[in-house]
């Protein structure tokens, strides 16, 4: 400490060193805080952008599914074939009845043709009010063949 009080040059160099270290430390700290905030904001902006894109994709997917369902509902042929099949089901017509089998084959063939045109459909089902499955498109090809064989016999 004696050197500090006696020598002006040591004091000037000490003060200069202290001020330069404080300034450098302060600038570094402020730079670190700003960089951290900028990276955090950039990460949130990227997540927000990805969320918007995914939301748009999901919305587009839902709209496409709605259009597919409306396509099926608006198709007159589908309506009449499905209505015939549902009417026979409500009347509790046995599945062995030729009218039931013919309606089933017609509806299944139509839905299979729709599925061929609209390849997005993996499965189409006709349900009753009680959620009983009357016809499921996944197995339509095998069911059509089996019913055609039954009708031929």
XYZ file of C-alpha atoms in Angstrom:
153
model
C 0.000 0.000 0.000
C 2.926 2.287 0.504
C 3.669 2.207 -3.235
C 0.072 3.179 -3.969
C 0.288 6.354 -1.916
C 3.785 7.399 -2.930
C 3.793 6.792 -6.679
C 1.388 8.732 -8.890
C 2.101 6.507 -11.892
C 1.032 3.374 -9.978
C -2.197 5.090 -8.960
C -2.951 6.230 -12.538
C -2.219 2.792 -13.946
C -4.334 1.203 -11.178
C -7.288 3.498 -11.787
C -6.991 3.023 -15.543
C -6.827 -0.752 -15.121
C -9.830 -0.699 -12.759
C -11.899 1.493 -15.108
C -10.984 -0.550 -18.177
C -11.875 -3.830 -16.407
C -15.168 -2.357 -15.164
C -16.035 -1.016 -18.615
C -15.115 -4.280 -20.316
C -17.063 -6.290 -17.743
C -20.107 -4.035 -18.029
C -20.063 -4.128 -21.845
C -19.637 -7.917 -21.774
C -22.486 -8.354 -19.287
C -24.839 -6.113 -21.291
C -23.858 -7.922 -24.489
C -24.526 -11.294 -22.843
C -27.965 -10.197 -21.601
C -28.933 -8.761 -24.995
C -27.706 -11.857 -26.848
C -29.591 -14.153 -24.476
C -32.790 -12.130 -24.922
C -32.338 -12.055 -28.702
C -31.848 -15.839 -28.827
C -34.875 -16.399 -26.608
C -36.998 -14.146 -28.816
C -35.741 -15.852 -31.974
C -36.557 -19.266 -30.522
C -40.076 -18.148 -29.592
C -40.579 -16.613 -33.036
C -39.528 -19.875 -34.690
C -41.839 -21.900 -32.458
C -44.665 -19.465 -33.181
C -44.032 -19.708 -36.927
C -43.990 -23.512 -36.807
C -47.185 -23.458 -34.739
C -48.880 -21.224 -37.312
C -47.767 -23.504 -40.144
C -48.979 -26.603 -38.335
C -52.255 -24.879 -37.516
C -52.703 -23.997 -41.191
C -51.879 -27.578 -42.208
C -54.341 -28.966 -39.707
C -57.023 -26.522 -40.797
C -56.437 -27.431 -44.447
C -56.596 -31.150 -43.570
C -59.900 -30.674 -41.710
C -61.333 -28.709 -44.626
C -60.276 -31.454 -47.050
C -61.979 -34.085 -44.882
C -65.113 -31.920 -44.741
C -65.063 -31.640 -48.517
C -64.679 -35.412 -48.823
C -67.630 -36.017 -46.529
C -69.716 -33.426 -48.372
C -68.761 -35.103 -51.637
C -70.090 -38.399 -50.357
C -73.227 -36.852 -48.889
C -73.996 -34.854 -52.019
C -73.645 -37.819 -54.306
C -77.180 -38.869 -55.190
C -76.169 -42.411 -55.994
C -74.598 -42.812 -52.574
C -77.692 -41.395 -50.938
C -80.114 -43.758 -52.649
C -77.951 -46.845 -52.153
C -77.228 -46.034 -48.531
C -80.869 -45.193 -47.882
C -81.984 -48.522 -49.331
C -79.474 -50.383 -47.191
C -80.469 -48.451 -44.044
C -84.186 -48.971 -44.751
C -83.658 -52.700 -45.064
C -81.646 -52.662 -41.842
C -84.395 -50.770 -39.986
C -86.951 -53.250 -41.240
C -84.669 -55.910 -39.780
C -84.420 -57.649 -43.105
C -82.205 -60.706 -42.750
C -78.814 -60.435 -44.413
C -79.597 -63.549 -46.394
C -82.450 -61.755 -48.166
C -81.629 -61.175 -51.872
C -82.808 -57.539 -51.733
C -80.502 -56.850 -48.773
C -77.582 -58.549 -50.494
C -78.197 -56.654 -53.733
C -78.380 -53.313 -51.888
C -75.232 -54.219 -49.978
C -73.339 -55.128 -53.157
C -74.489 -51.928 -54.901
C -73.486 -49.696 -51.972
C -70.178 -51.501 -51.532
C -69.345 -51.287 -55.239
C -70.164 -47.573 -55.316
C -68.093 -46.825 -52.221
C -65.230 -48.873 -53.595
C -65.345 -46.829 -56.801
C -65.357 -43.617 -54.731
C -62.370 -44.876 -52.771
C -60.539 -45.621 -56.014
C -61.139 -42.055 -57.234
C -60.309 -40.473 -53.906
C -57.232 -42.319 -52.764
C -57.134 -40.449 -49.448
C -59.978 -42.594 -48.151
C -58.531 -45.509 -46.246
C -61.859 -46.513 -44.845
C -65.473 -45.560 -45.418
C -68.212 -46.912 -43.191
C -71.981 -46.729 -43.230
C -73.309 -46.553 -39.681
C -76.793 -46.820 -38.241
C -78.128 -44.373 -35.655
C -76.944 -46.800 -32.976
C -73.367 -46.790 -34.339
C -73.692 -50.291 -35.779
C -71.470 -50.736 -38.806
C -73.458 -51.825 -41.838
C -70.669 -51.567 -44.357
C -66.984 -50.911 -43.954
C -64.948 -50.083 -47.036
C -61.726 -51.620 -45.769
C -63.021 -55.069 -46.456
C -65.307 -54.163 -49.350
C -63.382 -55.987 -52.045
C -63.563 -59.290 -50.179
C -67.198 -58.713 -49.198
C -68.231 -57.959 -52.781
C -66.599 -61.152 -53.991
C -68.248 -63.198 -51.240
C -71.693 -61.714 -51.910
C -71.353 -62.180 -55.656
C -70.517 -65.811 -55.021
C -73.576 -66.089 -52.752
C -75.822 -64.488 -55.360
C -74.543 -66.798 -58.080
C -75.318 -69.909 -56.031
